PDB file of C-alpha atoms in Angstrom:
ATOM      1  CA  ASN A   1       3.346   6.457 -19.313  1.00  0.00           C
ATOM      2  CA  ALA A   2       1.350   7.812 -16.370  1.00  0.00           C
ATOM      3  CA  GLY A   3       1.210   4.600 -14.281  1.00  0.00           C
ATOM      4  CA  VAL A   4      -1.873   4.751 -12.102  1.00  0.00           C
ATOM      5  CA  THR A   5      -4.081   7.868 -12.228  1.00  0.00           C
ATOM      6  CA  GLN A   6      -6.956   8.852  -9.938  1.00  0.00           C
ATOM      7  CA  THR A   7      -9.676  11.464 -10.072  1.00  0.00           C
ATOM      8  CA  PRO A   8     -10.616  13.560  -8.296  1.00  0.00           C
ATOM      9  CA  LYS A   9      -7.684  14.495  -6.036  1.00  0.00           C
ATOM     10  CA  PHE A  10     -10.027  16.056  -3.430  1.00  0.00           C
ATOM     11  CA  GLN A  11     -13.679  15.822  -2.755  1.00  0.00           C
ATOM     12  CA  VAL A  12     -16.057  17.116  -0.078  1.00  0.00           C
ATOM     13  CA  LEU A  13     -19.432  15.438   0.214  1.00  0.00           C
ATOM     14  CA  LYS A  14     -22.426  15.825   2.490  1.00  0.00           C
ATOM     15  CA  THR A  15     -23.849  12.824   4.335  1.00  0.00           C
ATOM     16  CA  GLY A  16     -26.019  10.815   1.980  1.00  0.00           C
ATOM     17  CA  GLN A  17     -24.551  12.028  -1.253  1.00  0.00           C
ATOM     18  CA  SER A  18     -23.105   9.671  -3.735  1.00  0.00           C
ATOM     19  CA  MET A  19     -20.014   9.757  -5.856  1.00  0.00           C
ATOM     20  CA  THR A  20     -17.626   7.657  -7.916  1.00  0.00           C
ATOM     21  CA  LEU A  21     -13.937   7.657  -7.646  1.00  0.00           C
ATOM     22  CA  GLN A  22     -12.116   6.885 -10.882  1.00  0.00           C
ATOM     23  CA  CYS A  23      -8.945   4.956 -11.421  1.00  0.00           C
ATOM     24  CA  ALA A  24      -7.039   4.035 -14.539  1.00  0.00           C
ATOM     25  CA  GLN A  25      -3.706   2.292 -15.186  1.00  0.00           C
ATOM     26  CA  ASP A  26      -1.644   2.058 -18.334  1.00  0.00           C
ATOM     27  CA  MET A  27       0.704  -0.716 -17.179  1.00  0.00           C
ATOM     28  CA  ASN A  28      -1.264  -3.517 -18.562  1.00  0.00           C
ATOM     29  CA  HIS A  29      -1.807  -5.036 -15.100  1.00  0.00           C
ATOM     30  CA  ASN A  30      -4.513  -7.687 -14.663  1.00  0.00           C
ATOM     31  CA  SER A  31      -5.202  -6.891 -11.088  1.00  0.00           C
ATOM     32  CA  MET A  32      -6.515  -3.661  -9.613  1.00  0.00           C
ATOM     33  CA  TYR A  33      -7.229  -2.673  -5.990  1.00  0.00           C
ATOM     34  CA  TRP A  34      -8.963  -0.054  -3.864  1.00  0.00           C
ATOM     35  CA  TYR A  35      -7.601   0.774  -0.446  1.00  0.00           C
ATOM     36  CA  ARG A  36      -8.516   3.321   2.220  1.00  0.00           C
ATOM     37  CA  GLN A  37      -6.028   4.917   4.590  1.00  0.00           C
ATOM     38  CA  ASP A  38      -7.034   6.517   7.825  1.00  0.00           C
ATOM     39  CA  PRO A  39      -4.711   8.679   9.965  1.00  0.00           C
ATOM     40  CA  GLY A  40      -1.952   6.698  11.619  1.00  0.00           C
ATOM     41  CA  MET A  41      -2.998   3.441   9.969  1.00  0.00           C
ATOM     42  CA  GLY A  42      -1.929   1.310   7.206  1.00  0.00           C
ATOM     43  CA  LEU A  43      -3.780   0.531   4.062  1.00  0.00           C
ATOM     44  CA  ARG A  44      -6.970  -1.496   4.223  1.00  0.00           C
ATOM     45  CA  LEU A  45      -8.292  -3.287   1.216  1.00  0.00           C
ATOM     46  CA  ILE A  46     -11.830  -2.342   0.235  1.00  0.00           C
ATOM     47  CA  TYR A  47     -12.322  -4.304  -3.000  1.00  0.00           C
ATOM     48  CA  TYR A  48     -10.078  -5.834  -5.643  1.00  0.00           C
ATOM     49  CA  SER A  49     -10.355  -7.197  -9.123  1.00  0.00           C
ATOM     50  CA  ALA A  50      -8.063 -10.047  -9.947  1.00  0.00           C
ATOM     51  CA  SER A  51      -8.757  -9.805 -13.644  1.00  0.00           C
ATOM     52  CA  GLU A  52     -11.096  -8.030 -15.993  1.00  0.00           C
ATOM     53  CA  GLY A  53     -14.705  -9.123 -15.290  1.00  0.00           C
ATOM     54  CA  THR A  54     -14.130 -10.143 -11.660  1.00  0.00           C
ATOM     55  CA  THR A  55     -14.357  -8.324  -8.435  1.00  0.00           C
ATOM     56  CA  ASP A  56     -14.092  -9.489  -4.798  1.00  0.00           C
ATOM     57  CA  LYS A  57     -14.525  -7.997  -1.385  1.00  0.00           C
ATOM     58  CA  GLY A  58     -11.572  -7.053   0.738  1.00  0.00           C
ATOM     59  CA  GLU A  59     -11.234  -6.308   4.425  1.00  0.00           C
ATOM     60  CA  VAL A  60     -13.730  -3.308   4.583  1.00  0.00           C
ATOM     61  CA  PRO A  61     -16.246  -3.542   1.710  1.00  0.00           C
ATOM     62  CA  ASN A  62     -19.335  -2.196   3.499  1.00  0.00           C
ATOM     63  CA  GLY A  63     -20.744   0.983   1.972  1.00  0.00           C
ATOM     64  CA  TYR A  64     -18.869   0.624  -1.273  1.00  0.00           C
ATOM     65  CA  ASN A  65     -19.330  -0.872  -4.736  1.00  0.00           C
ATOM     66  CA  VAL A  66     -16.881  -1.282  -7.565  1.00  0.00           C
ATOM     67  CA  SER A  67     -16.901  -1.735 -11.332  1.00  0.00           C
ATOM     68  CA  ARG A  68     -14.088  -3.110 -13.407  1.00  0.00           C
ATOM     69  CA  LEU A  69     -15.054  -1.256 -16.634  1.00  0.00           C
ATOM     70  CA  ASN A  70     -12.265  -2.766 -18.666  1.00  0.00           C
ATOM     71  CA  LYS A  71      -8.677  -3.837 -18.147  1.00  0.00           C
ATOM     72  CA  ARG A  72      -7.528  -0.270 -17.598  1.00  0.00           C
ATOM     73  CA  GLU A  73     -10.238   1.173 -15.368  1.00  0.00           C
ATOM     74  CA  PHE A  74     -11.587   0.296 -11.883  1.00  0.00           C
ATOM     75  CA  SER A  75     -14.076   2.636 -10.250  1.00  0.00           C
ATOM     76  CA  LEU A  76     -15.191   2.865  -6.624  1.00  0.00           C
ATOM     77  CA  ARG A  77     -18.685   4.093  -5.793  1.00  0.00           C
ATOM     78  CA  LEU A  78     -20.115   5.437  -2.553  1.00  0.00           C
ATOM     79  CA  GLU A  79     -23.864   5.223  -2.843  1.00  0.00           C
ATOM     80  CA  SER A  80     -24.737   7.086   0.368  1.00  0.00           C
ATOM     81  CA  ALA A  81     -21.662   8.653   1.925  1.00  0.00           C
ATOM     82  CA  ALA A  82     -21.173   8.593   5.669  1.00  0.00           C
ATOM     83  CA  PRO A  83     -18.725  10.600   7.918  1.00  0.00           C
ATOM     84  CA  SER A  84     -17.000   7.269   8.639  1.00  0.00           C
ATOM     85  CA  GLN A  85     -15.941   7.109   4.975  1.00  0.00           C
ATOM     86  CA  THR A  86     -13.841  10.234   5.407  1.00  0.00           C
ATOM     87  CA  SER A  87     -10.392   8.906   4.368  1.00  0.00           C
ATOM     88  CA  VAL A  88      -7.735   8.903   1.719  1.00  0.00           C
ATOM     89  CA  TYR A  89      -8.469   6.387  -1.025  1.00  0.00           C
ATOM     90  CA  PHE A  90      -5.811   4.759  -3.103  1.00  0.00           C
ATOM     91  CA  CYS A  91      -6.072   2.719  -6.168  1.00  0.00           C
ATOM     92  CA  ALA A  92      -3.366   0.303  -7.192  1.00  0.00           C
ATOM     93  CA  GLY A  93      -2.583  -1.974 -10.120  1.00  0.00           C
ATOM     94  CA  GLY A  94      -0.677  -5.161  -9.676  1.00  0.00           C
ATOM     95  CA  LEU A  95       0.775  -8.298 -11.076  1.00  0.00           C
ATOM     96  CA  GLY A  96      -1.516 -10.574  -9.118  1.00  0.00           C
ATOM     97  CA  GLY A  97      -0.523 -13.982  -7.947  1.00  0.00           C
ATOM     98  CA  VAL A  98       2.172 -14.515  -5.233  1.00  0.00           C
ATOM     99  CA  TYR A  99       4.744 -12.016  -6.309  1.00  0.00           C
ATOM    100  CA  ASN A 100       2.167  -9.289  -6.220  1.00  0.00           C
ATOM    101  CA  GLU A 101       3.998  -5.985  -6.467  1.00  0.00           C
ATOM    102  CA  GLN A 102       1.511  -3.238  -6.532  1.00  0.00           C
ATOM    103  CA  PHE A 103       1.767   0.275  -8.005  1.00  0.00           C
ATOM    104  CA  PHE A 104      -0.246   2.991  -6.417  1.00  0.00           C
ATOM    105  CA  GLY A 105      -1.947   6.112  -7.627  1.00  0.00           C
ATOM    106  CA  PRO A 106      -1.602   9.511  -5.871  1.00  0.00           C
ATOM    107  CA  GLY A 107      -4.842   9.110  -3.876  1.00  0.00           C
ATOM    108  CA  THR A 108      -8.162  10.854  -3.452  1.00  0.00           C
ATOM    109  CA  ARG A 109      -8.730  12.799  -0.219  1.00  0.00           C
ATOM    110  CA  LEU A 110     -12.442  12.449   0.609  1.00  0.00           C
ATOM    111  CA  THR A 111     -14.254  14.408   3.412  1.00  0.00           C
ATOM    112  CA  VAL A 112     -17.829  13.570   4.321  1.00  0.00           C
ATOM    113  CA  LEU A 113     -19.512  16.261   6.376  1.00  0.00           C
TER     114      LEU A 113
ATOM    115  CA  GLY B   1      -5.532 -14.157  11.799  1.00  0.00           C
ATOM    116  CA  GLU B   2      -3.101 -12.486   9.463  1.00  0.00           C
ATOM    117  CA  SER B   3      -1.339  -9.334  10.554  1.00  0.00           C
ATOM    118  CA  VAL B   4       1.734  -7.385   9.743  1.00  0.00           C
ATOM    119  CA  GLY B   5       3.142  -5.203  12.400  1.00  0.00           C
ATOM    120  CA  LEU B   6       6.013  -2.763  12.812  1.00  0.00           C
ATOM    121  CA  HIS B   7       7.869  -2.558  16.033  1.00  0.00           C
ATOM    122  CA  LEU B   8       8.027   1.263  16.344  1.00  0.00           C
ATOM    123  CA  PRO B   9       5.591   3.877  15.042  1.00  0.00           C
ATOM    124  CA  THR B  10       8.321   6.471  14.882  1.00  0.00           C
ATOM    125  CA  LEU B  11      12.101   6.344  14.339  1.00  0.00           C
ATOM    126  CA  SER B  12      14.298   9.396  14.583  1.00  0.00           C
ATOM    127  CA  VAL B  13      17.850   9.250  13.236  1.00  0.00           C
ATOM    128  CA  GLN B  14      20.662  11.722  12.524  1.00  0.00           C
ATOM    129  CA  GLU B  15      21.448  12.488   8.955  1.00  0.00           C
ATOM    130  CA  GLY B  16      24.193  10.214   7.727  1.00  0.00           C
ATOM    131  CA  ASP B  17      23.476   7.424  10.195  1.00  0.00           C
ATOM    132  CA  ASN B  18      22.034   4.076   9.192  1.00  0.00           C
ATOM    133  CA  SER B  19      18.337   3.449   9.787  1.00  0.00           C
ATOM    134  CA  ILE B  20      16.776   0.073  10.612  1.00  0.00           C
ATOM    135  CA  ILE B  21      12.978  -0.359  10.411  1.00  0.00           C
ATOM    136  CA  ASN B  22      11.510  -3.638  11.688  1.00  0.00           C
ATOM    137  CA  CYS B  23       8.440  -5.589  10.772  1.00  0.00           C
ATOM    138  CA  ALA B  24       6.892  -8.756  12.079  1.00  0.00           C
ATOM    139  CA  TYR B  25       4.359 -10.877  10.157  1.00  0.00           C
ATOM    140  CA  SER B  26       2.094 -13.704  11.341  1.00  0.00           C
ATOM    141  CA  ASN B  27       1.377 -15.829   8.224  1.00  0.00           C
ATOM    142  CA  SER B  28       3.985 -18.504   7.832  1.00  0.00           C
ATOM    143  CA  ALA B  29       2.677 -19.226   4.384  1.00  0.00           C
ATOM    144  CA  SER B  30       3.679 -15.761   3.093  1.00  0.00           C
ATOM    145  CA  ASP B  31       6.084 -16.050   0.162  1.00  0.00           C
ATOM    146  CA  TYR B  32       6.722 -12.515  -0.805  1.00  0.00           C
ATOM    147  CA  PHE B  33       7.443  -9.294   1.082  1.00  0.00           C
ATOM    148  CA  ILE B  34       7.615  -5.623  -0.004  1.00  0.00           C
ATOM    149  CA  TRP B  35       8.701  -2.399   1.566  1.00  0.00           C
ATOM    150  CA  TYR B  36       6.928   0.730   0.519  1.00  0.00           C
ATOM    151  CA  LYS B  37       7.858   4.420   1.157  1.00  0.00           C
ATOM    152  CA  GLN B  38       5.065   6.988   1.502  1.00  0.00           C
ATOM    153  CA  GLU B  39       5.847  10.680   1.438  1.00  0.00           C
ATOM    154  CA  SER B  40       3.388  13.111   2.728  1.00  0.00           C
ATOM    155  CA  GLY B  41       0.380  13.593   0.382  1.00  0.00           C
ATOM    156  CA  LYS B  42       1.538  10.867  -2.008  1.00  0.00           C
ATOM    157  CA  GLY B  43       0.756   7.277  -2.669  1.00  0.00           C
ATOM    158  CA  PRO B  44       3.005   4.459  -1.451  1.00  0.00           C
ATOM    159  CA  GLN B  45       6.083   3.908  -3.630  1.00  0.00           C
ATOM    160  CA  PHE B  46       7.876   0.528  -4.063  1.00  0.00           C
ATOM    161  CA  ILE B  47      11.345   0.373  -2.441  1.00  0.00           C
ATOM    162  CA  ILE B  48      12.449  -3.220  -2.422  1.00  0.00           C
ATOM    163  CA  ASP B  49      11.011  -6.714  -2.302  1.00  0.00           C
ATOM    164  CA  ILE B  50      12.197 -10.127  -1.235  1.00  0.00           C
ATOM    165  CA  ARG B  51      10.962 -13.650  -1.860  1.00  0.00           C
ATOM    166  CA  SER B  52      10.772 -16.232   0.858  1.00  0.00           C
ATOM    167  CA  ASN B  53      13.612 -18.269  -0.629  1.00  0.00           C
ATOM    168  CA  MET B  54      15.974 -15.472   0.125  1.00  0.00           C
ATOM    169  CA  ASP B  55      17.456 -14.115   3.402  1.00  0.00           C
ATOM    170  CA  LYS B  56      18.800 -10.806   2.124  1.00  0.00           C
ATOM    171  CA  ARG B  57      18.416  -8.516  -0.826  1.00  0.00           C
ATOM    172  CA  GLN B  58      20.177  -5.302  -1.536  1.00  0.00           C
ATOM    173  CA  GLY B  59      19.265  -2.256  -3.558  1.00  0.00           C
ATOM    174  CA  GLN B  60      20.676   1.216  -3.761  1.00  0.00           C
ATOM    175  CA  ARG B  61      21.392   2.232  -0.176  1.00  0.00           C
ATOM    176  CA  VAL B  62      18.661  -0.165   1.032  1.00  0.00           C
ATOM    177  CA  THR B  63      18.821  -3.780   2.298  1.00  0.00           C
ATOM    178  CA  VAL B  64      15.983  -6.024   3.290  1.00  0.00           C
ATOM    179  CA  LEU B  65      16.633  -8.923   5.670  1.00  0.00           C
ATOM    180  CA  LEU B  66      14.231 -11.746   6.051  1.00  0.00           C
ATOM    181  CA  ASN B  67      14.158 -14.134   9.029  1.00  0.00           C
ATOM    182  CA  LYS B  68      11.590 -16.754   8.357  1.00  0.00           C
ATOM    183  CA  THR B  69      12.230 -18.617  11.637  1.00  0.00           C
ATOM    184  CA  VAL B  70      10.883 -15.791  13.712  1.00  0.00           C
ATOM    185  CA  LYS B  71       8.758 -14.215  10.936  1.00  0.00           C
ATOM    186  CA  HIS B  72      10.587 -10.983  10.965  1.00  0.00           C
ATOM    187  CA  LEU B  73      11.931  -8.659   8.259  1.00  0.00           C
ATOM    188  CA  SER B  74      13.797  -5.395   8.397  1.00  0.00           C
ATOM    189  CA  LEU B  75      14.653  -2.539   6.113  1.00  0.00           C
ATOM    190  CA  GLN B  76      18.063  -0.979   6.466  1.00  0.00           C
ATOM    191  CA  ILE B  77      18.766   2.387   4.946  1.00  0.00           C
ATOM    192  CA  ALA B  78      22.442   3.356   4.701  1.00  0.00           C
ATOM    193  CA  ALA B  79      23.621   6.919   5.166  1.00  0.00           C
ATOM    194  CA  THR B  80      20.082   8.212   5.838  1.00  0.00           C
ATOM    195  CA  GLN B  81      19.315  11.453   4.089  1.00  0.00           C
ATOM    196  CA  PRO B  82      16.600  14.119   4.612  1.00  0.00           C
ATOM    197  CA  GLY B  83      14.840  12.840   1.540  1.00  0.00           C
ATOM    198  CA  ASP B  84      14.389   9.557   3.232  1.00  0.00           C
ATOM    199  CA  SER B  85      11.928  11.068   5.716  1.00  0.00           C
ATOM    200  CA  ALA B  86       8.649   9.335   5.121  1.00  0.00           C
ATOM    201  CA  VAL B  87       6.328   6.610   6.400  1.00  0.00           C
ATOM    202  CA  TYR B  88       7.602   3.110   5.646  1.00  0.00           C
ATOM    203  CA  PHE B  89       5.235   0.171   5.255  1.00  0.00           C
ATOM    204  CA  CYS B  90       5.979  -3.532   5.084  1.00  0.00           C
ATOM    205  CA  ALA B  91       3.582  -5.786   3.282  1.00  0.00           C
ATOM    206  CA  ASP B  92       3.400  -9.528   2.859  1.00  0.00           C
ATOM    207  CA  SER B  93       1.744 -11.702   0.199  1.00  0.00           C
ATOM    208  CA  PRO B  94       0.166 -14.906   1.474  1.00  0.00           C
ATOM    209  CA  GLY B  95      -0.479 -16.124  -2.000  1.00  0.00           C
ATOM    210  CA  THR B  96      -4.049 -14.924  -2.233  1.00  0.00           C
ATOM    211  CA  GLY B  97      -3.309 -12.142  -4.762  1.00  0.00           C
ATOM    212  CA  LYS B  98      -3.622  -9.606  -2.010  1.00  0.00           C
ATOM    213  CA  LEU B  99      -1.097  -7.795   0.110  1.00  0.00           C
ATOM    214  CA  ILE B 100      -1.366  -7.383   3.902  1.00  0.00           C
ATOM    215  CA  PHE B 101      -0.006  -4.064   5.064  1.00  0.00           C
ATOM    216  CA  GLY B 102       1.454  -3.077   8.421  1.00  0.00           C
ATOM    217  CA  GLN B 103       0.629   0.162  10.140  1.00  0.00           C
ATOM    218  CA  GLY B 104       3.780   1.997   9.113  1.00  0.00           C
ATOM    219  CA  THR B 105       6.831   3.517  10.792  1.00  0.00           C
ATOM    220  CA  THR B 106       7.560   7.218  10.450  1.00  0.00           C
ATOM    221  CA  LEU B 107      11.231   7.907   9.830  1.00  0.00           C
ATOM    222  CA  GLN B 108      12.366  11.351  10.833  1.00  0.00           C
ATOM    223  CA  VAL B 109      15.817  12.504   9.752  1.00  0.00           C
ATOM    224  CA  LYS B 110      17.446  15.116  11.844  1.00  0.00           C
ATOM    225  CA  PRO B 111      19.933  17.444  10.128  1.00  0.00           C
TER     226      PRO B 111
END
């Protein structure tokens, strides 16, 4: 039982390149989330998926797209990376609803040059 | 708008002392609150949660207090240990299926 896994752990991109961050959870959670964390700041929600087949924008969605491939997998895509997207990205799975405890993956550290 | 804030960005305590980390929230409709611990290079890890119909909840060496009147919650860590050194985040759930995170307090434990 691995919980939430993310790949890759580290990535360096050049401005304008594209890439997809992968996330998978084996906890049978309906909801999944993508956050970014910048130095000295809390977690900001990029996109989330309340259930399989649905996705919604969070606080900072610009420059990103997501795909909820199935109940287990939720990917985040950067179509044309920018230096402002340099950050640590966390995926989480959660119970959804009001009592929404979320379980986080180990993160992907992305640098855009 | 919604916000969750912590009163101090950094807290330094002596090993063995008790630590208190504070958090204020703005949404009076929030029904659920969580404290997370994040160690360097890792993802946030659940510590303890509390529902809005409770004032206090205890775990192993940790206690969360909720004061809905002033929209304040705190995390108390008893007998702080070096392994408690981390960034601590509070988060609240306003019933939208999302969590709103504060900016975090760094706890430094001095030997």
